[in-house]
XYZ file of C-alpha atoms in Angstrom:
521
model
C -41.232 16.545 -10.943
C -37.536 17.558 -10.766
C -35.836 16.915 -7.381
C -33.697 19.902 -6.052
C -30.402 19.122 -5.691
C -27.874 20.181 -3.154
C -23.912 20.537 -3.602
C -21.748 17.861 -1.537
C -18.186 16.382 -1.162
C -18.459 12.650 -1.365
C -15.600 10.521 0.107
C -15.706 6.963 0.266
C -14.439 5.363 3.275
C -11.939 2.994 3.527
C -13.066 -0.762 4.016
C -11.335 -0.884 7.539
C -13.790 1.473 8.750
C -16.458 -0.833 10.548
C -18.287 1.504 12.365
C -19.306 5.089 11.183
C -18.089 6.942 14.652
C -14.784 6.205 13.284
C -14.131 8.539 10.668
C -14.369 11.729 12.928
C -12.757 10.090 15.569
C -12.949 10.933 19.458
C -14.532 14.586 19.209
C -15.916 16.124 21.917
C -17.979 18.391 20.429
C -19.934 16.533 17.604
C -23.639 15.298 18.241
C -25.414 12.410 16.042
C -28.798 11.929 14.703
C -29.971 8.649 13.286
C -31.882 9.339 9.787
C -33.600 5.564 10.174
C -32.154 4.420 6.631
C -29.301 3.228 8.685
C -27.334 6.535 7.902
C -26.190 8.846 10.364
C -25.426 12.928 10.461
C -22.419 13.777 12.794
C -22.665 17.737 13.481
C -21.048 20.383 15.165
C -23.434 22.423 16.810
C -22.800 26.103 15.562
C -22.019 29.448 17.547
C -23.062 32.454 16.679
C -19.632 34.999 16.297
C -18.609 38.519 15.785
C -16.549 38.582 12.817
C -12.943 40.081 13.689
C -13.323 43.122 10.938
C -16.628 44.363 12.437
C -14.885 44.684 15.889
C -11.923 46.525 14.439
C -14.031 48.660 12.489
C -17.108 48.928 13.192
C -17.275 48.123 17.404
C -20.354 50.124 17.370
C -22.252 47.761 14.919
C -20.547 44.446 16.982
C -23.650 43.958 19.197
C -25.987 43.817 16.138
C -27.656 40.327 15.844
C -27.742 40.343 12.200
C -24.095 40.521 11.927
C -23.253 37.607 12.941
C -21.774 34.302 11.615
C -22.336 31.292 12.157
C -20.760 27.836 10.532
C -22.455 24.627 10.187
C -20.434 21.559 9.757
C -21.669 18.164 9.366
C -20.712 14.741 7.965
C -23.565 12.245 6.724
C -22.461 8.623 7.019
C -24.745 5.812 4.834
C -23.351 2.222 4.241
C -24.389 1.221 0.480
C -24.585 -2.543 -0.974
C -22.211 -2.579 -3.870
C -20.910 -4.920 -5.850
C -17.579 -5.546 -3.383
C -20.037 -5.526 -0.584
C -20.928 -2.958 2.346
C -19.424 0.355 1.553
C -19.654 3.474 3.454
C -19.615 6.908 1.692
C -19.489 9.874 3.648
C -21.510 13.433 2.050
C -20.296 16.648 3.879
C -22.011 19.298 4.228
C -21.126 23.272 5.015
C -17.785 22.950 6.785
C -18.124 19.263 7.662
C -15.087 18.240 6.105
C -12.903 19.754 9.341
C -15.025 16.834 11.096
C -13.599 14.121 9.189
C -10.585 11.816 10.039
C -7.862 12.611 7.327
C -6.703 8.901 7.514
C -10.490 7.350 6.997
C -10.843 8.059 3.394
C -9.897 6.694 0.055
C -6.923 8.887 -1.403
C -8.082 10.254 -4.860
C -11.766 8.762 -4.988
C -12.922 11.487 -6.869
C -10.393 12.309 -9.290
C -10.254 8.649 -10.325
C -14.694 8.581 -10.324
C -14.504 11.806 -12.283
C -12.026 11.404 -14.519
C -14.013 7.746 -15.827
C -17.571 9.870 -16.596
C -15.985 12.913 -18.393
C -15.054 13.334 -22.012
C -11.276 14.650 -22.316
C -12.516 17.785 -23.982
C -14.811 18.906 -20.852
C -12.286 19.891 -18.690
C -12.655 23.337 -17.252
C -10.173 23.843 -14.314
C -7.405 21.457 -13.189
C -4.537 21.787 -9.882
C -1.517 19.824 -10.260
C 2.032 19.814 -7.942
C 5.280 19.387 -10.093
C 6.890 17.323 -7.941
C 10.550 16.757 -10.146
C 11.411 20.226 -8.842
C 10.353 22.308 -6.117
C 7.099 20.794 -5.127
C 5.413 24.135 -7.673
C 1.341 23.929 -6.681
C -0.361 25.523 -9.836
C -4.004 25.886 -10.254
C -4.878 26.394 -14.190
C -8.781 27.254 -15.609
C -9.740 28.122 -19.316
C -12.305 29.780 -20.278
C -14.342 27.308 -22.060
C -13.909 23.080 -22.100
C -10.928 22.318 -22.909
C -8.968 18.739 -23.374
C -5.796 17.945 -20.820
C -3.681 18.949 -23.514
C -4.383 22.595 -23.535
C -3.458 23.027 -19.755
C 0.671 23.209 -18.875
C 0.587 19.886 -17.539
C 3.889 17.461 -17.808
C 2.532 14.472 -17.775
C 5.834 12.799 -16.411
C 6.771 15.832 -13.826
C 3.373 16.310 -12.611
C 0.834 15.032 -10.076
C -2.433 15.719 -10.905
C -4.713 16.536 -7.588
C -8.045 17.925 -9.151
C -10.062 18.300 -11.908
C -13.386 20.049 -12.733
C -15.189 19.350 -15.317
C -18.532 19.543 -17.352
C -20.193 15.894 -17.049
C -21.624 14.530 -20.182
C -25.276 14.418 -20.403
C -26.105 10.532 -20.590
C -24.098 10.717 -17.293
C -26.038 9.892 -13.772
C -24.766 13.090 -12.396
C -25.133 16.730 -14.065
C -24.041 19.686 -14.462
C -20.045 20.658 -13.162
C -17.942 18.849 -10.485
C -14.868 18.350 -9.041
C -12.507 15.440 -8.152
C -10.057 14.906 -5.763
C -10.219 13.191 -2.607
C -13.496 13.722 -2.957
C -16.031 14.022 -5.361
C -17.897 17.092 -5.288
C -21.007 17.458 -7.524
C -25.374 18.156 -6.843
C -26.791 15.360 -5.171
C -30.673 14.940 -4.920
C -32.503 16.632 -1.874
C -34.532 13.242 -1.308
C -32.348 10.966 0.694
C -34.171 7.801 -0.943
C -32.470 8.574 -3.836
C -28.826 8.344 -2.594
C -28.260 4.590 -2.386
C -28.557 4.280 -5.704
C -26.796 7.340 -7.254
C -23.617 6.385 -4.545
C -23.611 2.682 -6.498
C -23.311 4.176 -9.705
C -20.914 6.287 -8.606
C -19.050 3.390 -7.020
C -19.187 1.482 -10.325
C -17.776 4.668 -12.017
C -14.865 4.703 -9.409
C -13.879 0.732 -9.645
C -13.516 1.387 -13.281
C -10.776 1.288 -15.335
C -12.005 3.130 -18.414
C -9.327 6.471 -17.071
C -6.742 4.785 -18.351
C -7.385 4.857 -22.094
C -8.018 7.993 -21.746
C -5.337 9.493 -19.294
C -3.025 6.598 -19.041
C -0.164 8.828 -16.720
C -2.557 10.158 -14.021
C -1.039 7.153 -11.857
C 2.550 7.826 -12.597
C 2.538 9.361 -9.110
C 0.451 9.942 -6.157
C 1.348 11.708 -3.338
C 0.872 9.136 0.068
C -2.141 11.054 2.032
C -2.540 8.540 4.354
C -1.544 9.264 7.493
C -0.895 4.871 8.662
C 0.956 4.691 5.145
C 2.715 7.624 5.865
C 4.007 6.458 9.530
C 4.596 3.080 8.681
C 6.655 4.538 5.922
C 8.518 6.517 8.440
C 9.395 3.783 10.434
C 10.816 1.789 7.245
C 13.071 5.308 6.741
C 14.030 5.503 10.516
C 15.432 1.873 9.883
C 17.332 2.697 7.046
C 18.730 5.186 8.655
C 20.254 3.150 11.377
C 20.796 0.410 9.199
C 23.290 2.887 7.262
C 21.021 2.075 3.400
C 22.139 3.676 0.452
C 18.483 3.614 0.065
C 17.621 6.955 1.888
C 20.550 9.740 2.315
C 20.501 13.391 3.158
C 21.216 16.576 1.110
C 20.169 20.367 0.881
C 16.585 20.723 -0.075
C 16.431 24.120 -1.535
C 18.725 25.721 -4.203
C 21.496 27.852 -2.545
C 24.236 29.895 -3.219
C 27.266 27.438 -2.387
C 29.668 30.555 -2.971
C 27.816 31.972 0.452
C 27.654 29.504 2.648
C 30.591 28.547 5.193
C 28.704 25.674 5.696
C 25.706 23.646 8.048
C 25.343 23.894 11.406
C 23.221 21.121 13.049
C 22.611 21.329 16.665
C 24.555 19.220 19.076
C 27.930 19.410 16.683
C 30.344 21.830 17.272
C 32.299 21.891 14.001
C 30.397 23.230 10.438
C 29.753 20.824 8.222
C 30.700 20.887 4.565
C 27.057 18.814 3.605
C 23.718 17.661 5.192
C 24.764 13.364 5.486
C 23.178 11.631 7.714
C 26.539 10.410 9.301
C 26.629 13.305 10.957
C 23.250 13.977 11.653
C 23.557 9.943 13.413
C 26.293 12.088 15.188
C 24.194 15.125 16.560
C 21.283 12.953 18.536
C 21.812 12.748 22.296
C 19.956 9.752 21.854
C 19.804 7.105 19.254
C 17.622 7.608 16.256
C 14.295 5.802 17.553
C 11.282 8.018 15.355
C 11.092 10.234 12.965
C 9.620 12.496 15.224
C 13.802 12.875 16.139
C 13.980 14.390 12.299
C 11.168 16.594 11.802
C 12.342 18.357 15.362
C 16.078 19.206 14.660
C 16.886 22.323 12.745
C 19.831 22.250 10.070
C 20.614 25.821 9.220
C 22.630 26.935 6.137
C 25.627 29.429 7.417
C 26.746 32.460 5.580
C 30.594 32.848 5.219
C 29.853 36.706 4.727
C 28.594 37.110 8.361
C 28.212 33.919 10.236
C 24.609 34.235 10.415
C 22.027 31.893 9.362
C 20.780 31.863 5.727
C 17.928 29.134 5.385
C 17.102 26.462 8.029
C 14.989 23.539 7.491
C 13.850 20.468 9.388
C 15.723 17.269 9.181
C 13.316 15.646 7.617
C 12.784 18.094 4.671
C 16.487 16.659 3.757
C 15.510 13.331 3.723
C 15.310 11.410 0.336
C 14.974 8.317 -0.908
C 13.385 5.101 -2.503
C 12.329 1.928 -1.290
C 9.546 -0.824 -1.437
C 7.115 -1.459 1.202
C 3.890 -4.204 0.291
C 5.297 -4.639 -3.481
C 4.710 -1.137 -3.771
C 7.563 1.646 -4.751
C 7.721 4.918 -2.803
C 10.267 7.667 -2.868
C 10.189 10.620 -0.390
C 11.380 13.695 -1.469
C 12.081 16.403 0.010
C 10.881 14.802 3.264
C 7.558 14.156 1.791
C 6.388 10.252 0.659
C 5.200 9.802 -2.702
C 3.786 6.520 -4.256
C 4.872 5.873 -7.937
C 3.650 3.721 -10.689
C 5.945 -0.010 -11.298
C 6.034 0.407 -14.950
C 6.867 4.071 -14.649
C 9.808 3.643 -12.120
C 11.219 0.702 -13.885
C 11.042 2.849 -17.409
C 12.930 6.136 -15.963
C 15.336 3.903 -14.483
C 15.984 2.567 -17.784
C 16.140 5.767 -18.836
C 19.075 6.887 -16.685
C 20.835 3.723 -17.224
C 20.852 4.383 -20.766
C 21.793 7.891 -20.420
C 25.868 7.692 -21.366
C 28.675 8.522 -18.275
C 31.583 10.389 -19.719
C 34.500 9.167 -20.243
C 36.789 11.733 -19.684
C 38.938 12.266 -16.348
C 38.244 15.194 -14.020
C 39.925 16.134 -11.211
C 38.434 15.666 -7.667
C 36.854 18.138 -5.556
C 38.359 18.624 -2.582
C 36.553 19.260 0.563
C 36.160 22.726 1.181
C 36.168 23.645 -2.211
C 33.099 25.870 -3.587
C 31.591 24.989 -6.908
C 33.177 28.182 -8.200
C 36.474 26.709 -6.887
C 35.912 23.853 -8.460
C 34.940 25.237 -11.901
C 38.459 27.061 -12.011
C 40.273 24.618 -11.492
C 39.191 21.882 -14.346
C 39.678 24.841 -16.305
C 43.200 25.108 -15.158
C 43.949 21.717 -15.542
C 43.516 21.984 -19.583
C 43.812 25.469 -20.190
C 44.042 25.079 -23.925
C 40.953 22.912 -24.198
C 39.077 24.511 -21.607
C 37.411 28.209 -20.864
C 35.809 28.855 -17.864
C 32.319 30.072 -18.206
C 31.167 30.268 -14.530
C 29.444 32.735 -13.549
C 29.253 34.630 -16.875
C 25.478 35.620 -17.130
C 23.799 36.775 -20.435
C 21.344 39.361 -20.204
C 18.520 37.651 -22.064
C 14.680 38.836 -22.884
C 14.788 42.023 -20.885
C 14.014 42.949 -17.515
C 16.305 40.846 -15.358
C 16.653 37.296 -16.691
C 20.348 36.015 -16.941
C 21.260 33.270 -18.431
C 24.756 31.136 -17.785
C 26.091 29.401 -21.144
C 27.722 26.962 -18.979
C 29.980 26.517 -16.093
C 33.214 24.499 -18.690
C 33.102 24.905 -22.000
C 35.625 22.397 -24.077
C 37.015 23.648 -27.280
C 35.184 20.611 -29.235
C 31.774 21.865 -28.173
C 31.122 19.859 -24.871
C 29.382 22.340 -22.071
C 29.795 21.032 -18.794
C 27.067 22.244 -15.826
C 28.126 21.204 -12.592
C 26.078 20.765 -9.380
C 27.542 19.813 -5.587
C 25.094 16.806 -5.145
C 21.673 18.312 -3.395
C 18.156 17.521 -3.764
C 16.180 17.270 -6.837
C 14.970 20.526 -6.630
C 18.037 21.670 -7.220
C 19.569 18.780 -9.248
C 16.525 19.415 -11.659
C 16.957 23.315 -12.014
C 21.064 22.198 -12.816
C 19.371 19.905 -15.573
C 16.657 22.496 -16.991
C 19.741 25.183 -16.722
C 21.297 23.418 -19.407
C 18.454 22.589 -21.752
C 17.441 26.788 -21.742
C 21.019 27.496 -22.525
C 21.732 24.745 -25.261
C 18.116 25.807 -27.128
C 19.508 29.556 -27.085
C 22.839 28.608 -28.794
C 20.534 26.508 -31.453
C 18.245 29.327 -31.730
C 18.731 32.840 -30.683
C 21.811 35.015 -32.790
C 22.148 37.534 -30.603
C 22.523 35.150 -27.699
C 25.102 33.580 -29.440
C 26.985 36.759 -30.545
C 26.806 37.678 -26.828
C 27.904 34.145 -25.092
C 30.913 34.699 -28.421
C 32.741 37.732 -26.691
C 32.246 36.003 -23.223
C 34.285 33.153 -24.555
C 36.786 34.524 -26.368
C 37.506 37.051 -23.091
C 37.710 33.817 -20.865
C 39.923 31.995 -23.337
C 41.287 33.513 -27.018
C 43.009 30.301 -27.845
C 39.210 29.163 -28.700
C 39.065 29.078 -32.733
C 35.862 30.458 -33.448
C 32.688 32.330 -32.803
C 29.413 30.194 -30.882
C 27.149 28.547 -34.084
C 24.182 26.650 -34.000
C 26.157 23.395 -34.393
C 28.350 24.515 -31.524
C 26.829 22.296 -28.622
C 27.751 18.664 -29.473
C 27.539 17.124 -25.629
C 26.115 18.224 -22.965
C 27.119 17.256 -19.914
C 25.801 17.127 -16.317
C 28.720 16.700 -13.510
C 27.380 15.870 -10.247
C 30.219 16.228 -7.060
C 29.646 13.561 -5.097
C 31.162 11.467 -1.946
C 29.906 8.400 -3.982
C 32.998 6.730 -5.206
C 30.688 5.886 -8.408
C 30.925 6.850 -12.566
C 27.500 7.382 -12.604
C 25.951 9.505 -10.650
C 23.470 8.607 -7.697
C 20.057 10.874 -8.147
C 16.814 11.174 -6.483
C 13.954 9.830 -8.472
C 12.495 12.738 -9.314
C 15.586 14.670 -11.070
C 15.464 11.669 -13.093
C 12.433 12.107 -14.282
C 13.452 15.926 -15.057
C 16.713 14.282 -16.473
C 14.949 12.042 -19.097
C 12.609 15.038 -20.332
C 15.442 17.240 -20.820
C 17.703 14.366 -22.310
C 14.696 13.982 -24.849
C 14.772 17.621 -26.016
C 18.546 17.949 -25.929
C 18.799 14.578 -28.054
C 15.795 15.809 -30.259
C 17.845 18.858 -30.860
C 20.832 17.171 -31.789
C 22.935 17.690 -28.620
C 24.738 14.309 -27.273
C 24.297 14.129 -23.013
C 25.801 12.387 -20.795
C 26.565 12.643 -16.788
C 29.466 12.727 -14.925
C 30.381 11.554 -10.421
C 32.955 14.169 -9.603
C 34.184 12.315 -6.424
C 34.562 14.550 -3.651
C 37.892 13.622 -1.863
C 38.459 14.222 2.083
C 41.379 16.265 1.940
């Protein structure tokens, strides 16, 4: 006789969690019943309510009894004898999961279970962050099974946070599910059964069969747990008054640098030119003790149209960095922690240190100078080798996409994008700038013929019309209080870096990077 089955998240708990009260912690409201197998269901007693619309509406149907809601929640703890010992796994049920202790789980249990059962070609729905940009949260689905290849995921740029899937049929689960933190799929109705089916499903999860199969998936994962996360913290907070060059400070978001008079941050009276963390030190009343200090100061971006403030964001959203903690590399970005992969860090790194610094001599940027500013005046300072292309937007593919050809264009086919040193959000979208443009010089005529009459406007000394075989370097200059040649970047831009460099290499476009040392005065 078939056994129903019922739909549940599974989590495994971590092995520091010795008794079962502690993953929902010291709630008030939640009652426990012993089910004898030495499991035990921790619930939240529900309450019947009025839904909001039917008062708004409908106030003369509010009274009605059976228009009410109600929501159960509840959280079934069992320990099971695996092979590693005593394990605890905890099923939730209706909205039980707002009962359980964010820091009590194992991080990615479910993907990492799921993702050793399924076939590649089974996948039906995945969500993924792209974290070498913006921090983008996309959820894809296809209409029928599909392998990982068919979704839009970058396998470099990406972190993978859930897939569902069909499982295979000589698997000990059926039908779809899910994996994430948890692992959401039928369970049988008969709670005899479970000991078993959770051991299998342990086995599945202490496997490392995933990796043949999706060998990136742990390239990067972001660091859910809340005693990694403040212990990681701390580490930054001592950096920070230790004066590392291993965390810094820098805008978050892209901006318009040609609007902005500069960045107030409370408790300084002047504007400052950047976000450091110099004068950030500067701003506390008190010495920097927690973190706490970052995440509760507001740095807003000032317009020099109006005065007014333009974008504001927490301290700690400027924070980035990398460092090591327990053998293990994290970076935060964006003021959020993120654990990556050895082999992967120590390859990009190669990457960039392989990636060639031009040779060439620029002028500095003095402070106060906007990136437009700047632009001008490398153009000025060769103005028969260089045109100034700043600014210059090409209507491209209708509607109202622009497209820059480049900010300095050299008369033997370098085209120079430069970037005031921010965070990789905005360091990436200077790098992907510069791949769209050089592919639309390889590839689109009309672009060309367009980005042509620009040119020869901005400088007629310039011999010829744009051809495919125009771009021969590309080149990334970064301004920069760094006294350095090569450029200081957050992890994550390179990793955006050595995917572009690929495709602009692969198209037959030299790159290199360039410091642009910003001077004091």
């Amino acid at each position: 006789v078939a056994v129903a089955k019922v739909k549940t998240s599974i989590y495994l708990l971590k092995p520091g969690i010795k008794h079962p009260e502690e993953c929902v912690g010291p709630k008030k409201d939640v009652s426990r019943y012993e089910t004898g197998d030495g499991g035990i269901v921790f619930y939240r007693q529900s309450v019947e309510r009025t839904p909001q619309w039917l008062t708004s509406f409908f106030p003369g149907l509010a009274e009605l009894d059976e228009l009410k809601t109600t929501s159960a929640s509840a959280i079934y703890v069992l320990p099971v004898d695996t092979e590693d010992g005593i394990r605890r796994f905890a099923l939730s049920f209706g909205y039980g999961r707002t009962l359980l202790d964010d820091s009590c789980y194992v991080e990615r249990f479910g993907l990492k279970t799921l993702l050793n059962i399924i076939e590649d070609g089974s996948i039906r729905k995945i969500t993924r962050t792209t974290i070498a940009g913006n921090a983008l949260k996309t959820a894809e689905q296809l209409p029928k099974r599909s392998p990982i290849g068919d979704f839009g995921i970058d396998i470099e740029r990406d972190l993978l946070n859930g897939v569902t899937a069909a499982l295979p049929e000589d698997s000990p689960l059926s039908g779809n599910a899910s994996g994430s933190d948890a692992l959401s799929v039928g369970v049988p109705s008969d709670l005899k059964l479970l000991p078993d089916l959770l051991k299998t499903i342990y086995g599945c999860y202490t496997s490392d069969g995933y990796k043949a199969k999706f060998p990136w998936v742990d390239n990067i994962a972001a660091v859910k747990s809340r005693a990694t996360v403040e212990k990681l913290n701390e580490l930054a907070v001592n950096k920070i008054t230790e004066h590392s060059p291993d965390v810094w400070m820098a805008v978050p978001d892209i901006v318009e640098w040609e609007h902005i008079a500069g960045f107030k941050i409370p408790g300084l009276q002047e504007l400052c030119q950047d976000i450091v963390i110099d004068d950030f030190l500067a701003s506390l009343a008190n010495p920097l003790e927690e973190f706490d200090q970052l995440k509760s100061k507001k740095i807003a971006a000032i317009s020099s149209d109006n005065g007014e403030a333009i974008a504001s964001w927490p301290a700690s959203r400027c924070l980035y960095g990398e460092m090591e903690s327990e053998g293990m590399k994290y970076c935060i970005n964006g003021g959020r922690w993120y654990q990556v992969e050895k082999n992967f860090a120590e390859r990009i790194e190669t990457a960039y240190q392989n990636c060639e610094v031009l040779g060439l001599s620029f002028p500095e940027c003095k402070e106060g100078m906007r990136e437009g500013d700047y632009n001008a005046a490398l153009a000025a300072s060769d103005k028969e080798r260089y045109a100034l292309m700043d600014a210059k937007n090409i209507p491209y593919g209708g509607g109202q996409s622009r497209i820059e050809l480049c900010d300095v264009l050299s008369e033997d086919g370098r085209f120079i994008h430069i970037k005031k040193y921010s965070g990789s959000a905005v360091l990436s979208h200077l790098f992907n700038q510069g791949y769209v443009s050089t592919m639309l010089v390889k590839s689109d005529a009309a672009f060309r013929d367009k980005a042509s009459k620009l040119l020869s406007e901005a400088n007629p000394s310039f011999a010829s019309a744009l051809g495919p075989e125009s771009v021969k370097e590309v080149v990334f200059g970064i301004i920069t209080k760094d006294n350095v040649d090569r450029p200081r970047l957050p992890f994550f831009s390179k990793v955006t870096l050595d995917a572009v460099r690929s495709n602009l290499l692969a198209m037959g476009a030299k790159v290199s990077v360039k410091a642009i040392h910003l001077s004091k005065g």
